[in-house]
Short mmCIF file of C-alpha atoms in Angstrom, two decimals:
data_model
loop_
_atom_site.label_atom_id
_atom_site.label_comp_id
_atom_site.label_asym_id
_atom_site.label_seq_id
_atom_site.Cartn_x
_atom_site.Cartn_y
_atom_site.Cartn_z
CA MET W 1 1.61 -5.19 22.20
CA THR W 2 -1.57 -3.12 22.25
CA ARG W 3 -3.44 -2.74 19.01
CA PRO W 4 -2.55 0.64 17.41
CA PRO W 5 -5.37 3.15 16.88
CA ALA W 6 -7.26 2.48 13.66
CA GLY W 7 -10.46 4.51 13.21
CA ARG W 8 -12.87 3.82 10.35
CA PRO W 9 -12.41 4.50 6.60
CA CYS W 10 -15.16 6.13 4.56
CA TRP W 11 -15.90 2.93 2.61
CA PRO W 12 -17.38 -0.32 3.93
CA GLY W 13 -15.10 -3.29 4.50
CA PRO W 14 -15.51 -6.52 2.54
CA ASP W 15 -17.40 -9.53 3.85
CA PRO W 16 -15.17 -11.34 6.35
CA ASP W 17 -15.78 -14.75 4.72
CA PRO W 18 -15.40 -14.66 0.91
CA THR W 19 -16.62 -18.26 0.65
CA ALA W 20 -20.07 -17.40 2.02
CA PRO W 21 -22.92 -17.38 -0.55
CA PRO W 22 -24.27 -13.96 -1.65
CA GLY W 23 -26.74 -12.53 0.84
CA ALA W 24 -25.59 -14.73 3.70
CA GLU W 25 -25.20 -13.22 7.16
CA PRO W 26 -21.58 -11.99 7.52
CA SER W 27 -19.48 -14.32 9.65
CA PRO W 28 -15.75 -14.73 10.18
CA PRO W 29 -13.95 -17.49 8.27
CA PRO W 30 -13.10 -20.62 10.29
CA ARG W 31 -9.84 -20.74 12.23
CA VAL W 32 -6.89 -23.05 11.78
CA ARG W 33 -7.75 -26.14 13.83
CA GLY W 34 -5.60 -29.24 14.23
CA VAL W 35 -3.45 -30.22 11.26
CA VAL W 36 -4.25 -28.77 7.82
CA ASP W 37 -2.49 -29.71 4.58
CA ALA W 38 -2.04 -27.60 1.42
CA ASP W 39 0.14 -27.40 -1.66
CA VAL W 40 0.66 -23.64 -1.28
CA THR W 41 -0.23 -21.61 1.80
CA VAL W 42 -0.48 -17.82 1.57
CA VAL W 43 -0.33 -16.04 4.91
CA GLY W 44 -2.02 -12.66 4.65
CA ALA W 45 -5.34 -11.83 2.97
CA GLY W 46 -4.39 -8.37 1.78
CA LEU W 47 -3.76 -7.35 -1.81
CA ALA W 48 -0.33 -9.01 -2.05
CA GLY W 49 -1.47 -12.32 -0.62
CA LEU W 50 -4.76 -12.45 -2.52
CA SER W 51 -3.07 -11.45 -5.77
CA THR W 52 -0.60 -14.30 -5.25
CA ALA W 53 -3.39 -16.81 -4.61
CA TYR W 54 -5.48 -15.52 -7.53
CA HIS W 55 -2.66 -15.72 -10.06
CA LEU W 56 -1.49 -19.09 -8.73
CA ALA W 57 -4.98 -20.55 -9.13
CA ASP W 58 -5.17 -19.04 -12.61
CA ARG W 59 -1.82 -20.51 -13.66
CA ASP W 60 -2.26 -23.96 -12.10
CA PRO W 61 -5.86 -24.88 -11.20
CA SER W 62 -4.66 -28.24 -9.80
CA LEU W 63 -2.97 -26.58 -6.82
CA ASP W 64 -4.59 -26.83 -3.40
CA ILE W 65 -4.18 -23.22 -2.24
CA LEU W 66 -4.92 -22.05 1.30
CA VAL W 67 -5.07 -18.42 2.46
CA VAL W 68 -4.72 -17.77 6.19
CA ASP W 69 -5.09 -14.35 7.80
CA ALA W 70 -4.76 -13.04 11.34
CA GLU W 71 -8.26 -11.60 10.91
CA GLY W 72 -9.86 -11.65 7.45
CA PRO W 73 -9.62 -10.10 3.95
CA ALA W 74 -8.62 -6.41 3.90
CA ALA W 75 -8.42 -6.23 7.69
CA GLY W 76 -4.96 -4.65 7.43
CA ALA W 77 -3.43 -1.97 5.24
CA SER W 78 -5.12 -3.18 2.03
CA GLY W 79 -8.49 -1.93 3.23
CA ARG W 80 -7.20 1.17 4.99
CA GLY W 81 -5.31 3.18 2.38
CA THR W 82 -6.48 6.33 0.65
CA GLY W 83 -7.00 4.66 -2.73
CA LEU W 84 -4.39 6.60 -4.73
CA LEU W 85 -3.17 4.34 -7.52
CA GLY W 86 -0.06 5.87 -9.03
CA PRO W 87 3.27 4.83 -10.56
CA ARG W 88 6.01 4.86 -7.97
CA VAL W 89 8.39 2.31 -6.52
CA GLY W 90 11.64 3.01 -4.74
CA PRO W 91 13.38 6.40 -4.62
CA PRO W 92 12.60 9.36 -6.94
CA VAL W 93 13.74 8.75 -10.51
CA ASP W 94 16.86 10.95 -10.32
CA ARG W 95 18.08 9.06 -7.26
CA ALA W 96 17.19 5.75 -8.91
CA VAL W 97 19.40 6.70 -11.87
CA ALA W 98 22.28 7.55 -9.53
CA ARG W 99 21.92 4.30 -7.54
CA PHE W 100 21.03 1.75 -10.19
CA GLY W 101 21.94 3.30 -13.55
CA PRO W 102 19.67 4.58 -16.32
CA ASP W 103 18.58 1.20 -17.75
CA THR W 104 17.42 -0.15 -14.39
CA ALA W 105 15.80 3.16 -13.40
CA ARG W 106 13.84 3.13 -16.68
CA ARG W 107 12.70 -0.46 -16.08
CA MET W 108 11.69 0.41 -12.52
CA HIS W 109 9.48 3.26 -13.65
CA ARG W 110 7.91 1.24 -16.44
CA ALA W 111 7.25 -1.63 -14.03
CA SER W 112 5.35 0.74 -11.74
CA VAL W 113 3.36 2.14 -14.69
CA ASP W 114 2.51 -1.40 -15.75
CA ALA W 115 1.41 -2.16 -12.18
CA VAL W 116 -1.14 0.67 -12.30
CA GLU W 117 -2.50 -0.65 -15.59
CA GLN W 118 -2.68 -4.18 -14.17
CA VAL W 119 -4.80 -3.01 -11.24
CA VAL W 120 -7.20 -1.08 -13.49
CA GLU W 121 -7.54 -4.14 -15.75
CA LEU W 122 -8.06 -6.39 -12.72
CA CYS W 123 -10.83 -4.10 -11.43
CA ALA W 124 -12.59 -4.38 -14.79
CA ARG W 125 -12.17 -8.17 -14.79
CA LEU W 126 -13.57 -8.49 -11.26
CA GLY W 127 -16.44 -6.05 -11.81
CA VAL W 128 -15.05 -3.39 -9.46
CA THR W 129 -15.82 -0.40 -11.64
CA THR W 130 -18.15 1.94 -9.77
CA THR W 131 -15.43 3.17 -7.39
CA VAL W 132 -12.60 3.37 -9.94
CA ARG W 133 -11.66 6.69 -11.56
CA THR W 134 -8.83 6.74 -14.09
CA GLY W 135 -7.15 10.08 -14.68
CA GLU W 136 -4.16 12.02 -13.38
CA GLN W 137 -1.97 12.12 -10.33
CA LEU W 138 -0.05 15.36 -9.80
CA VAL W 139 3.08 15.51 -7.66
CA ALA W 140 3.22 19.24 -6.97
CA THR W 141 5.01 21.79 -4.83
CA ARG W 142 4.72 25.33 -3.55
CA THR W 143 8.31 25.77 -2.27
CA ALA W 144 11.68 26.57 -3.84
CA ASP W 145 13.35 23.34 -2.74
CA GLY W 146 10.34 21.40 -4.02
CA LEU W 147 10.69 23.09 -7.41
CA ALA W 148 14.37 22.12 -7.50
CA ALA W 149 13.57 18.50 -6.65
CA LEU W 150 10.87 18.28 -9.34
CA ALA W 151 13.22 19.89 -11.87
CA ARG W 152 15.82 17.18 -11.20
CA GLN W 153 13.20 14.48 -11.60
CA SER W 154 11.84 16.02 -14.80
CA ALA W 155 15.35 16.17 -16.30
CA ALA W 156 15.89 12.50 -15.40
CA TYR W 157 12.60 11.46 -17.03
CA ARG W 158 13.54 13.32 -20.21
CA ALA W 159 16.99 11.72 -20.29
CA LEU W 160 15.40 8.29 -19.92
CA GLY W 161 12.90 8.97 -22.71
CA LEU W 162 9.92 8.72 -20.34
CA ASP W 163 6.81 10.84 -20.83
CA VAL W 164 6.11 12.67 -17.56
CA PRO W 165 4.88 16.21 -18.39
CA VAL W 166 5.56 19.28 -16.25
CA LEU W 167 2.52 21.39 -15.32
CA SER W 168 2.66 25.10 -14.51
CA ALA W 169 0.71 26.75 -11.71
CA ALA W 170 -1.96 27.78 -14.23
CA GLU W 171 -2.25 24.26 -15.62
CA ILE W 172 -2.69 22.89 -12.11
CA ARG W 173 -5.39 25.53 -11.48
CA ASP W 174 -7.20 24.32 -14.58
CA ARG W 175 -7.57 20.98 -12.82
CA LEU W 176 -7.67 21.82 -9.10
CA ASP W 177 -8.26 25.20 -7.47
CA VAL W 178 -5.21 24.98 -5.20
CA PRO W 179 -2.14 27.28 -5.03
CA TYR W 180 0.70 25.03 -6.18
CA HIS W 181 3.56 26.44 -8.26
CA ALA W 182 4.35 23.45 -10.51
CA GLY W 183 3.97 19.71 -10.69
CA LEU W 184 4.66 16.49 -12.55
CA GLN W 185 1.72 14.77 -14.22
CA TYR W 186 1.32 10.99 -14.11
CA ARG W 187 -1.32 8.75 -15.64
CA ALA W 188 -3.00 7.16 -12.64
CA ALA W 189 -6.29 6.20 -11.02
CA ALA W 190 -8.08 6.19 -7.68
CA LEU W 191 -10.31 3.51 -6.21
CA ASP W 192 -11.83 1.97 -3.09
CA PRO W 193 -9.04 -0.37 -1.91
CA SER W 194 -11.38 -2.37 0.31
CA ALA W 195 -13.74 -3.10 -2.60
CA LEU W 196 -10.86 -4.36 -4.73
CA THR W 197 -9.53 -6.56 -1.93
CA GLY W 198 -12.96 -8.01 -1.25
CA ALA W 199 -13.58 -8.72 -4.94
CA LEU W 200 -10.18 -10.38 -5.22
CA ALA W 201 -10.99 -12.60 -2.23
CA ARG W 202 -14.31 -13.67 -3.78
CA ALA W 203 -12.57 -14.39 -7.11
CA CYS W 204 -10.04 -16.58 -5.28
CA ALA W 205 -12.85 -18.47 -3.54
CA ALA W 206 -14.57 -19.01 -6.90
CA LYS W 207 -11.32 -20.60 -8.17
CA GLY W 208 -11.32 -23.06 -5.26
CA VAL W 209 -8.93 -21.26 -2.92
CA ARG W 210 -9.64 -22.14 0.73
CA PHE W 211 -9.74 -19.49 3.48
CA LEU W 212 -9.03 -19.65 7.20
CA GLY W 213 -9.08 -16.55 9.41
CA ASN W 214 -8.57 -15.22 12.92
CA SER W 215 -5.32 -17.17 12.99
CA ARG W 216 -2.11 -15.26 13.61
CA LEU W 217 1.06 -16.92 12.38
CA LEU W 218 3.34 -17.79 15.29
CA ALA W 219 6.33 -19.48 13.72
CA LEU W 220 7.82 -21.45 10.83
CA ARG W 221 9.02 -24.98 11.63
CA PRO W 222 10.80 -27.68 9.65
CA GLY W 223 8.48 -30.22 8.06
CA ARG W 224 8.60 -34.01 8.12
CA THR W 225 10.57 -33.89 4.88
CA ALA W 226 12.74 -31.32 3.09
CA ALA W 227 9.78 -30.61 0.77
CA GLU W 228 7.48 -29.57 3.62
CA THR W 229 7.24 -26.48 5.80
CA GLN W 230 5.07 -26.29 8.89
CA LEU W 231 3.32 -23.05 9.86
CA ALA W 232 2.31 -22.82 13.51
CA PHE W 233 -0.91 -21.00 14.51
CA PRO W 234 -2.62 -20.73 17.92
CA GLY W 235 -5.18 -23.42 17.03
CA GLY W 236 -3.10 -25.80 14.94
CA THR W 237 -0.52 -26.38 12.23
CA VAL W 238 -0.53 -26.04 8.46
CA ARG W 239 1.71 -28.45 6.57
CA THR W 240 2.55 -27.04 3.15
CA ARG W 241 4.91 -27.64 0.24
CA ARG W 242 5.33 -23.92 -0.41
CA ALA W 243 4.44 -20.80 1.53
CA VAL W 244 4.09 -17.12 0.69
CA LEU W 245 4.28 -14.79 3.70
CA ALA W 246 2.48 -11.64 2.59
CA VAL W 247 2.71 -10.22 6.10
CA ASN W 248 4.36 -6.86 5.36
CA ALA W 249 5.55 -5.16 8.57
CA ALA W 250 4.71 -8.18 10.74
CA ALA W 251 8.04 -9.60 9.55
CA GLY W 252 9.73 -8.14 12.62
CA GLU W 253 7.35 -9.80 15.07
CA LEU W 254 7.92 -13.12 13.31
CA LYS W 255 11.71 -12.61 13.26
CA LEU W 256 11.82 -13.32 9.53
CA PRO W 257 15.30 -12.93 7.98
CA VAL W 258 14.21 -10.16 5.60
CA GLY W 259 16.08 -7.20 7.08
CA THR W 260 14.19 -4.35 8.71
CA VAL W 261 10.64 -3.60 7.59
CA LEU W 262 9.44 -0.86 9.93
CA PRO W 263 5.76 -0.95 10.97
CA LEU W 264 4.61 2.65 10.52
CA LEU W 265 1.08 3.91 11.08
CA VAL W 266 -0.09 6.48 8.52
CA HIS W 267 -3.28 8.50 8.84
CA ALA W 268 -6.14 9.87 6.75
CA VAL W 269 -9.39 11.80 7.09
CA ALA W 270 -12.45 12.14 4.88
CA THR W 271 -15.17 14.76 4.69
CA GLU W 272 -18.89 14.51 4.20
CA PRO W 273 -19.95 14.67 0.52
CA LEU W 274 -18.88 18.16 -0.55
CA PRO W 275 -21.29 20.87 -1.74
CA GLU W 276 -21.25 21.40 -5.49
CA ALA W 277 -19.01 24.47 -5.40
CA ALA W 278 -16.40 22.78 -3.22
CA ARG W 279 -16.56 19.65 -5.36
CA ALA W 280 -15.95 21.70 -8.49
CA ALA W 281 -12.86 23.28 -6.87
CA PHE W 282 -11.34 19.80 -6.60
CA GLY W 283 -12.02 18.63 -10.11
CA GLY W 284 -15.65 17.62 -9.81
CA ARG W 285 -15.30 14.21 -11.45
CA GLY W 286 -12.69 12.88 -9.02
CA ASP W 287 -10.20 11.98 -11.75
CA CYS W 288 -7.30 14.13 -10.49
CA ALA W 289 -5.38 13.49 -7.27
CA LEU W 290 -2.58 15.61 -5.84
CA ILE W 291 0.45 14.60 -3.77
CA ASP W 292 2.59 17.32 -2.19
CA ALA W 293 6.22 16.75 -3.14
CA HIS W 294 7.40 17.27 0.45
CA ALA W 295 7.74 14.17 2.60
CA LEU W 296 4.90 13.86 5.13
CA ALA W 297 2.94 16.71 3.50
CA PRO W 298 -0.73 16.00 2.64
CA TYR W 299 -2.10 14.31 -0.46
CA PHE W 300 -5.75 14.24 -1.46
CA ARG W 301 -8.42 13.04 -3.88
CA LEU W 302 -12.17 13.09 -4.38
CA THR W 303 -14.23 9.92 -4.03
CA PRO W 304 -17.05 9.13 -6.51
CA ASP W 305 -19.63 10.30 -3.94
CA GLY W 306 -17.86 13.66 -3.55
CA ARG W 307 -15.93 13.22 -0.31
CA LEU W 308 -12.45 14.67 -0.05
CA VAL W 309 -9.96 12.11 1.29
CA LEU W 310 -6.74 13.59 2.65
CA GLY W 311 -3.78 11.65 4.05
CA GLY W 312 -0.26 12.35 5.27
CA GLY W 313 1.31 13.89 8.32
CA ARG W 314 3.71 12.37 10.78
CA PRO W 315 3.77 8.55 10.68
CA LEU W 316 3.81 6.81 14.05
CA LEU W 317 5.92 3.80 14.93
CA ALA W 318 3.20 1.18 15.33
CA PRO W 319 4.58 -0.60 18.43
CA VAL W 320 4.51 2.64 20.44
CA ALA W 321 1.54 4.42 18.78
CA ASP W 322 -1.28 5.50 21.08
CA ASP W 323 -4.64 7.24 20.84
CA ALA W 324 -3.17 10.64 21.76
CA GLY W 325 -0.59 10.45 18.97
CA ALA W 326 -3.20 9.44 16.40
CA ALA W 327 -5.56 12.19 17.54
CA ALA W 328 -2.78 14.77 17.09
CA VAL W 329 -2.09 13.63 13.52
CA TRP W 330 -5.79 13.63 12.64
CA ALA W 331 -6.17 17.14 14.08
CA TRP W 332 -3.19 18.34 12.01
CA LEU W 333 -4.66 16.79 8.85
CA GLU W 334 -7.99 18.52 9.48
CA LYS W 335 -6.23 21.89 9.83
CA ARG W 336 -4.38 21.33 6.58
CA LEU W 337 -7.63 20.34 4.90
CA ARG W 338 -9.26 23.63 5.96
CA ARG W 339 -6.31 25.55 4.47
CA LEU W 340 -6.62 23.90 1.04
CA HIS W 341 -9.58 26.00 -0.07
CA PRO W 342 -12.07 28.48 1.48
CA ALA W 343 -14.97 26.21 0.45
CA LEU W 344 -13.74 23.62 2.98
CA ALA W 345 -13.96 25.93 5.99
CA ASP W 346 -17.22 24.50 7.36
CA VAL W 347 -17.25 21.03 5.78
CA GLU W 348 -17.62 18.27 8.36
CA VAL W 349 -14.87 15.66 8.71
CA THR W 350 -16.80 12.42 9.12
CA HIS W 351 -14.11 9.74 9.05
CA ARG W 352 -10.64 9.36 10.53
CA TRP W 353 -8.52 6.25 10.18
CA ALA W 354 -5.01 4.84 10.09
CA GLY W 355 -3.30 1.97 8.32
CA GLN W 356 0.00 0.24 8.88
CA ILE W 357 2.61 0.25 6.13
CA GLY W 358 5.99 -1.44 5.90
CA MET W 359 8.95 0.90 5.37
CA THR W 360 12.49 -0.18 4.47
CA ALA W 361 15.67 1.82 4.97
CA ASP W 362 16.38 2.11 1.24
CA GLY W 363 12.77 2.70 0.11
CA LEU W 364 12.54 -0.54 -1.88
CA PRO W 365 10.16 -3.45 -1.27
CA VAL W 366 11.28 -7.00 -0.53
CA VAL W 367 9.95 -9.79 -2.75
CA GLY W 368 11.82 -13.09 -2.67
CA PRO W 369 12.45 -16.44 -0.99
CA LEU W 370 13.67 -16.43 2.60
CA THR W 371 17.37 -17.05 3.02
CA GLY W 372 17.78 -20.77 3.65
CA HIS W 373 14.11 -21.46 2.80
CA PRO W 374 13.75 -21.52 -1.01
CA ASP W 375 10.12 -22.69 -0.81
CA VAL W 376 9.04 -19.89 1.55
CA TRP W 377 8.64 -16.42 -0.01
CA TYR W 378 8.16 -13.06 1.65
CA VAL W 379 6.32 -10.05 0.16
CA GLY W 380 6.26 -6.63 1.82
CA GLY W 381 7.84 -3.26 2.44
CA CYS W 382 6.14 -1.23 -0.30
CA CYS W 383 6.85 1.98 1.65
CA GLY W 384 3.38 3.42 1.11
CA HIS W 385 3.10 2.55 -2.59
CA GLY W 386 1.45 -0.82 -2.15
CA LEU W 387 -1.87 -0.38 -3.92
CA ALA W 388 -0.37 -0.97 -7.36
CA MET W 389 2.81 -2.82 -6.44
CA SER W 390 1.17 -5.41 -4.16
CA VAL W 391 -0.97 -6.70 -7.01
CA ALA W 392 2.07 -6.78 -9.31
CA HIS W 393 4.13 -8.57 -6.66
CA GLY W 394 1.49 -11.27 -6.31
CA ALA W 395 1.59 -11.90 -10.04
CA HIS W 396 5.41 -11.97 -9.92
CA VAL W 397 5.49 -14.55 -7.10
CA ALA W 398 2.87 -16.74 -8.80
CA ARG W 399 4.91 -16.67 -11.99
CA ALA W 400 8.10 -17.55 -10.10
CA LEU W 401 6.46 -20.47 -8.28
CA THR W 402 4.95 -21.97 -11.44
CA ASP W 403 7.37 -21.05 -14.25
CA GLY W 404 10.62 -20.27 -12.48
CA ALA W 405 12.03 -16.88 -11.52
CA PRO W 406 11.08 -14.09 -13.98
CA ALA W 407 13.22 -11.06 -14.80
CA ARG W 408 14.56 -9.39 -11.67
CA LEU W 409 14.47 -5.77 -10.49
CA PRO W 410 16.20 -4.22 -7.45
CA TRP W 411 13.35 -5.07 -5.07
CA HIS W 412 13.24 -8.74 -6.14
CA ARG W 413 15.46 -9.73 -3.25
CA SER W 414 15.40 -11.73 -0.04
CA ARG W 415 16.17 -8.95 2.43
CA ALA W 416 16.28 -5.20 3.00
CA PRO W 417 19.06 -3.37 4.89
CA ARG W 418 19.11 -4.20 8.55
CA LEU W 419 18.52 -1.44 11.11
CA PRO W 420 19.26 -2.14 14.78
CA LEU W 421 15.93 -1.50 16.48
CA PRO W 422 16.06 -2.82 20.03
CA ARG W 423 13.23 -1.63 22.23
CA PRO W 424 15.24 1.23 23.83
CA ALA W 425 15.88 2.71 20.35
CA ARG W 426 12.21 3.00 19.43
CA PRO W 427 11.64 6.39 21.15
CA LEU W 428 14.64 7.75 19.22
CA LEU W 429 13.07 6.68 15.92
CA SER W 430 9.76 8.23 16.94
CA ALA W 431 11.59 11.46 17.72
CA ALA W 432 13.28 11.36 14.30
CA LEU W 433 9.92 10.98 12.60
CA GLY W 434 8.73 13.99 14.57
CA LEU W 435 11.68 16.07 13.35
CA MET W 436 10.90 15.08 9.75
CA ASP W 437 7.31 16.15 10.33
CA ARG W 438 8.29 19.54 11.74
CA GLY W 439 10.67 20.09 8.82
CA ALA W 440 7.89 19.35 6.35
CA ARG W 441 5.56 21.75 8.15
CA ARG W 442 8.09 24.58 8.03
CA ALA W 443 8.69 23.98 4.32
CA ALA W 444 4.96 23.98 3.61
CA ALA W 445 4.45 27.18 5.61
#
């Protein structure tokens, strides 16, 4: 499979080797060579994997913890998001009530709110404060069907006793000079996801966690005893008592029994630092982000240095994504950016990038032990809401491995629904994503 188009985010990536001393020349972490032993092996050095390792080391310092990545920390989606940190997991709240009942829907929302707070607290603990902006996240609309959808969600929040205010067009204009008709207001934050991932990797190294990189997991194999699992890599084997596979959408390549976690490529662009007038039109301080309520429609925020980051558009199926498809999405995002406000007409777009997310058929993540392998856990499928939930999932898994399974929610499960996705069906899925995109464009127009 060719590597999907990636581009470059508007923030620097973390040092590839978190164990290197400060000021040392950047170098990749060593590879898996020969036979390596560990108590717990975490595969994946993104937010979910590093959060798992960090909380495990915090709970039980005696554990020999190894983190192995196909490249290095934040090389995947954790360093390539747009940095919006908001409360959302699973379907919209009204659908969650219909599917799971009011008590579970309330717990789901509160769990996602808690996840946002956990990330903000973790940033403070790790010294990642200069790129973090706490404030508001608005989910807004400018269409009649969007207003109806937000009205249903607002009624569900009220019935559940949850505080999610409704903002009028004028109240949105007080915050952002954009023509939206109404929106829901959430307490949220925005941050540099790469900086958080890098700081989390360094904190793990300081706790004695070992790192190996440039080692792609090939397969799981039975160990010498029932208490051992062997992880096969191109250069060697890791023998481990427990494993956490924080590999997100790579589950399909590895043929893990976790249902279907689709590898979708989502895109973003960023401008040069905006002139003062344009910056003021988008809140000035960067403490208010906006997400269009329509699927695939753009969402945006300001960075601390005054760049406007805008993401969205048609996702591409990663196994068949190519440069032409990515270029088309980036061009569409730039057109939508120009239409947000007259002050953006001549602003230069300096960065374009993409990141791979894991999408499940029912919109819920998967966090649990593999079927038939109680000592091997999988974490993934956050469906684009992984910045907050990945950190929370890592803490959940660490708690389960050290204290036993904590309270469960609908996404604490071993598998997602299975979708038949043989290679001939992939163009059909890509076409379906294109139809969703065209529908969103018509609604926005």
